[in-house]
Amino acid sequence: MADERVPESGRTPKGVSRRGFLKGMGGTVLTTAALGPAAASAAAQQAGGAGSKSLSGPTEIQLKINGKTRKVTVEPRTTLLATLRDKLQLTGSKEVCDRGTCGACTVLVDGRSQLACMTLAVDLRGREITTVEGLSKGDELSPLQEEFVAKDALMCGFCTCGFVMSAEALLRENPKPSPEEIRKGVAGNLCRCGTYPRVFEAIESAAKRRER
Ligand code: FES
Ligand code: FES
């Protein structure tokens, strides 16, 4: 086995100093340790996104939300969830864990589900954001939302908007999901009240309605 020890000179065989190597690794290691693997991967994806240019202090940005362009001033560290709820009064996305574990804050970004509490608002410039408010037309609920009501798929309701958005992403990608695929599609969403069977039923019914 090759000897990978750093030589006495303090430089790796490729000429990178031990200090430089550790400095370079520090951010990645700390991110992984603090956020866990799934969240760290989301953070890494975001780092390469539109917001990777370094910003500081309050910054005015434009976000495309539910088909409308909204101007908002945020700190570079402000999450999409905080921006939606606190700055734009779009409170359908719920803050439950605020750490990427429950799915209550799920929104769509370019049609795919994403956790708003783990996403920086500045990274979403130029992307299409859809929140639960964007599924209905005024007071008219979407068929998926109607099925959640018809099947009584909620108790306290804290998890519901997140489930609806994950289900919407699933049905856009796979209009005829099997029961197993429905379970997998919303596997990142937690319901502490235990309404899972009714949630699955509502999604199945909505899929059938879309078929007609
Ligand atoms: S509030 Fe975002 S995952 Fe729980
Ligand atoms: S309905 Fe209460 S957490 Fe799901």
Tab-separated table of C-alpha atoms and ligand atoms in Angstrom:
chain	number	residue	atom	x	y	z
A	1	MET	CA	0.000	0.000	0.000
A	2	ALA	CA	1.358	3.445	-0.901
A	3	ASP	CA	2.704	5.587	1.963
A	4	GLU	CA	0.428	8.629	2.051
A	5	ARG	CA	2.034	10.295	5.094
A	6	VAL	CA	2.878	13.967	4.694
A	7	PRO	CA	6.678	14.361	4.579
A	8	GLU	CA	8.610	16.279	7.245
A	9	SER	CA	8.687	19.321	4.974
A	10	GLY	CA	4.982	19.726	5.680
A	11	ARG	CA	4.120	19.491	1.947
A	12	THR	CA	2.156	16.745	0.268
A	13	PRO	CA	3.857	14.857	-2.553
A	14	LYS	CA	2.030	17.117	-5.051
A	15	GLY	CA	3.444	20.286	-3.504
A	16	VAL	CA	0.394	21.351	-1.499
A	17	SER	CA	1.272	22.449	2.016
A	18	ARG	CA	-0.352	20.653	4.948
A	19	ARG	CA	-1.752	23.991	6.151
A	20	GLY	CA	-3.166	24.797	2.693
A	21	PHE	CA	-4.676	21.332	2.366
A	22	LEU	CA	-6.408	21.494	5.741
A	23	LYS	CA	-7.569	25.050	5.060
A	24	GLY	CA	-9.096	23.964	1.776
A	25	MET	CA	-10.844	20.987	3.343
A	26	GLY	CA	-12.100	22.927	6.376
A	27	GLY	CA	-15.241	24.365	4.785
A	28	THR	CA	-16.350	21.045	3.318
A	29	VAL	CA	-15.714	19.076	6.497
A	30	LEU	CA	-17.457	21.639	8.694
A	31	THR	CA	-20.424	21.839	6.339
A	32	THR	CA	-20.806	18.076	6.303
A	33	ALA	CA	-20.437	17.813	10.064
A	34	ALA	CA	-22.885	20.601	10.803
A	35	LEU	CA	-25.581	19.813	8.238
A	36	GLY	CA	-25.365	16.090	7.585
A	37	PRO	CA	-24.732	14.493	4.193
A	38	ALA	CA	-28.054	15.312	2.479
A	39	ALA	CA	-28.031	18.928	3.534
A	40	ALA	CA	-24.339	19.298	2.720
A	41	SER	CA	-24.982	18.058	-0.789
A	42	ALA	CA	-27.807	20.587	-1.170
A	43	ALA	CA	-25.467	23.312	0.077
A	44	ALA	CA	-22.781	22.221	-2.375
A	45	GLN	CA	-25.280	22.368	-5.262
A	46	GLN	CA	-26.307	25.826	-4.219
A	47	ALA	CA	-22.711	26.969	-3.992
A	48	GLY	CA	-22.363	26.347	-7.701
A	49	GLY	CA	-25.620	28.145	-8.481
A	50	ALA	CA	-26.455	31.667	-9.506
A	51	GLY	CA	-25.685	33.027	-6.045
A	52	SER	CA	-22.102	31.831	-5.883
A	53	LYS	CA	-20.820	35.346	-6.587
A	54	SER	CA	-19.898	36.758	-3.197
A	55	LEU	CA	-22.479	39.150	-1.753
A	56	SER	CA	-22.632	40.951	1.552
A	57	GLY	CA	-25.231	42.946	3.452
A	58	PRO	CA	-28.826	43.573	2.461
A	59	THR	CA	-29.188	42.972	-1.261
A	60	GLU	CA	-32.180	43.624	-3.507
A	61	ILE	CA	-33.034	40.639	-5.655
A	62	GLN	CA	-35.853	39.621	-7.952
A	63	LEU	CA	-37.523	36.271	-7.536
A	64	LYS	CA	-40.041	34.688	-9.858
A	65	ILE	CA	-42.697	33.271	-7.576
A	66	ASN	CA	-45.957	31.746	-8.783
A	67	GLY	CA	-45.496	33.385	-12.182
A	68	LYS	CA	-44.901	36.905	-10.827
A	69	THR	CA	-41.630	38.768	-10.414
A	70	ARG	CA	-41.200	39.921	-6.826
A	71	LYS	CA	-38.518	42.344	-5.640
A	72	VAL	CA	-37.225	41.718	-2.162
A	73	THR	CA	-34.266	42.815	-0.052
A	74	VAL	CA	-32.521	39.984	1.756
A	75	GLU	CA	-29.230	39.187	3.426
A	76	PRO	CA	-27.168	36.646	1.460
A	77	ARG	CA	-27.737	34.220	4.364
A	78	THR	CA	-31.552	34.563	4.278
A	79	THR	CA	-33.324	31.342	3.416
A	80	LEU	CA	-36.066	31.114	0.836
A	81	LEU	CA	-38.428	30.040	3.629
A	82	ALA	CA	-37.772	33.189	5.675
A	83	THR	CA	-38.104	35.300	2.532
A	84	LEU	CA	-41.444	33.758	1.596
A	85	ARG	CA	-42.943	33.918	5.056
A	86	ASP	CA	-41.452	37.059	6.574
A	87	LYS	CA	-40.916	39.324	3.570
A	88	LEU	CA	-43.567	38.243	1.076
A	89	GLN	CA	-46.325	37.017	3.422
A	90	LEU	CA	-46.548	33.693	1.581
A	91	THR	CA	-47.090	31.624	4.693
A	92	GLY	CA	-48.270	28.381	3.087
A	93	SER	CA	-44.755	26.935	3.345
A	94	LYS	CA	-44.433	26.046	7.002
A	95	GLU	CA	-41.422	26.397	9.263
A	96	VAL	CA	-41.423	23.287	11.417
A	97	CYS	CA	-37.898	21.925	11.861
A	98	ASP	CA	-35.991	24.617	9.894
A	99	ARG	CA	-33.218	22.067	9.349
A	100	GLY	CA	-34.196	19.974	6.360
A	101	THR	CA	-35.724	17.020	8.142
A	102	CYS	CA	-39.533	17.318	7.958
A	103	GLY	CA	-40.528	18.551	4.477
A	104	ALA	CA	-43.098	21.078	5.751
A	105	CYS	CA	-41.405	23.885	3.781
A	106	THR	CA	-41.359	22.065	0.426
A	107	VAL	CA	-41.742	24.267	-2.675
A	108	LEU	CA	-41.087	23.652	-6.343
A	109	VAL	CA	-38.037	25.127	-8.042
A	110	ASP	CA	-38.201	24.733	-11.811
A	111	GLY	CA	-40.899	22.122	-11.219
A	112	ARG	CA	-38.910	19.955	-8.794
A	113	SER	CA	-39.399	19.752	-5.057
A	114	GLN	CA	-36.934	21.622	-2.875
A	115	LEU	CA	-36.743	22.445	0.826
A	116	ALA	CA	-37.152	26.182	1.279
A	117	CYS	CA	-35.471	26.117	4.699
A	118	MET	CA	-32.282	24.711	3.165
A	119	THR	CA	-32.150	27.074	0.192
A	120	LEU	CA	-30.744	30.579	0.098
A	121	ALA	CA	-33.056	33.094	-1.559
A	122	VAL	CA	-30.170	34.721	-3.474
A	123	ASP	CA	-29.437	31.402	-5.163
A	124	LEU	CA	-32.867	31.322	-6.778
A	125	ARG	CA	-32.566	34.411	-8.952
A	126	GLY	CA	-33.746	33.480	-12.426
A	127	ARG	CA	-35.470	30.264	-11.288
A	128	GLU	CA	-39.202	29.470	-11.265
A	129	ILE	CA	-40.461	29.091	-7.719
A	130	THR	CA	-43.912	27.660	-7.015
A	131	THR	CA	-45.418	27.696	-3.555
A	132	VAL	CA	-48.656	26.098	-2.434
A	133	GLU	CA	-50.381	29.451	-3.018
A	134	GLY	CA	-49.466	29.109	-6.696
A	135	LEU	CA	-51.408	25.861	-7.187
A	136	SER	CA	-54.840	27.386	-6.757
A	137	LYS	CA	-56.502	29.986	-8.970
A	138	GLY	CA	-57.817	32.512	-6.486
A	139	ASP	CA	-60.288	30.629	-4.301
A	140	GLU	CA	-60.405	27.680	-6.690
A	141	LEU	CA	-58.278	24.842	-5.354
A	142	SER	CA	-56.297	22.583	-7.662
A	143	PRO	CA	-57.599	18.998	-8.050
A	144	LEU	CA	-54.764	17.773	-5.817
A	145	GLN	CA	-55.655	20.252	-3.083
A	146	GLU	CA	-59.326	19.304	-3.426
A	147	GLU	CA	-58.470	15.642	-2.935
A	148	PHE	CA	-56.589	16.424	0.275
A	149	VAL	CA	-59.764	18.116	1.533
A	150	ALA	CA	-62.101	15.397	0.216
A	151	LYS	CA	-60.060	12.584	1.776
A	152	ASP	CA	-59.659	14.498	5.035
A	153	ALA	CA	-55.892	14.075	4.707
A	154	LEU	CA	-54.932	16.388	7.539
A	155	MET	CA	-55.313	16.895	11.245
A	156	CYS	CA	-53.297	19.840	12.591
A	157	GLY	CA	-52.308	20.783	9.040
A	158	PHE	CA	-48.689	21.778	9.711
A	159	CYS	CA	-47.345	19.167	7.322
A	160	THR	CA	-50.082	19.468	4.700
A	161	CYS	CA	-48.700	22.128	2.331
A	162	GLY	CA	-45.377	20.295	2.240
A	163	PHE	CA	-47.115	17.018	1.346
A	164	VAL	CA	-49.165	18.770	-1.338
A	165	MET	CA	-46.041	20.256	-2.931
A	166	SER	CA	-44.112	16.971	-2.867
A	167	ALA	CA	-47.141	15.237	-4.376
A	168	GLU	CA	-47.412	17.940	-7.051
A	169	ALA	CA	-43.747	17.397	-7.986
A	170	LEU	CA	-44.330	13.645	-8.084
A	171	LEU	CA	-47.425	13.863	-10.303
A	172	ARG	CA	-45.715	16.261	-12.713
A	173	GLU	CA	-42.880	13.805	-13.134
A	174	ASN	CA	-44.914	10.632	-12.925
A	175	PRO	CA	-48.644	11.160	-13.631
A	176	LYS	CA	-49.549	7.531	-12.869
A	177	PRO	CA	-47.571	6.585	-9.768
A	178	SER	CA	-48.021	3.181	-8.158
A	179	PRO	CA	-48.854	3.091	-4.422
A	180	GLU	CA	-45.189	2.303	-3.788
A	181	GLU	CA	-44.064	5.269	-5.902
A	182	ILE	CA	-46.448	7.546	-4.003
A	183	ARG	CA	-44.917	6.444	-0.712
A	184	LYS	CA	-41.421	7.064	-2.045
A	185	GLY	CA	-42.443	10.395	-3.612
A	186	VAL	CA	-43.446	11.850	-0.255
A	187	ALA	CA	-40.924	9.946	1.840
A	188	GLY	CA	-39.192	13.194	2.844
A	189	ASN	CA	-42.352	14.559	4.449
A	190	LEU	CA	-43.222	13.792	8.052
A	191	CYS	CA	-46.666	13.895	9.622
A	192	ARG	CA	-46.622	13.830	13.383
A	193	CYS	CA	-50.403	13.343	13.460
A	194	GLY	CA	-50.085	10.142	11.431
A	195	THR	CA	-52.410	10.946	8.526
A	196	TYR	CA	-50.271	8.994	6.053
A	197	PRO	CA	-52.976	6.571	4.794
A	198	ARG	CA	-55.287	9.470	3.903
A	199	VAL	CA	-52.474	11.428	2.310
A	200	PHE	CA	-51.620	8.437	0.100
A	201	GLU	CA	-55.296	8.038	-0.764
A	202	ALA	CA	-55.616	11.725	-1.700
A	203	ILE	CA	-52.591	11.547	-4.018
A	204	GLU	CA	-53.881	8.359	-5.639
A	205	SER	CA	-57.277	9.990	-6.225
A	206	ALA	CA	-55.693	13.139	-7.675
A	207	ALA	CA	-53.644	11.001	-10.064
A	208	LYS	CA	-56.824	9.269	-11.230
A	209	ARG	CA	-58.527	12.632	-11.759
A	210	ARG	CA	-55.633	13.830	-13.909
A	211	GLU	CA	-56.014	10.729	-16.075
A	212	ARG	CA	-59.582	11.661	-17.054
B	1	FES	S1	-38.998	23.218	7.881
B	1	FES	FE1	-37.842	22.734	6.122
B	1	FES	S2	-37.581	20.587	6.241
B	1	FES	FE2	-38.612	21.099	8.081
B	2	FES	S1	-51.547	16.711	10.076
B	2	FES	FE1	-50.490	17.303	11.855
B	2	FES	S2	-48.388	16.965	11.358
B	2	FES	FE2	-49.485	16.164	9.679
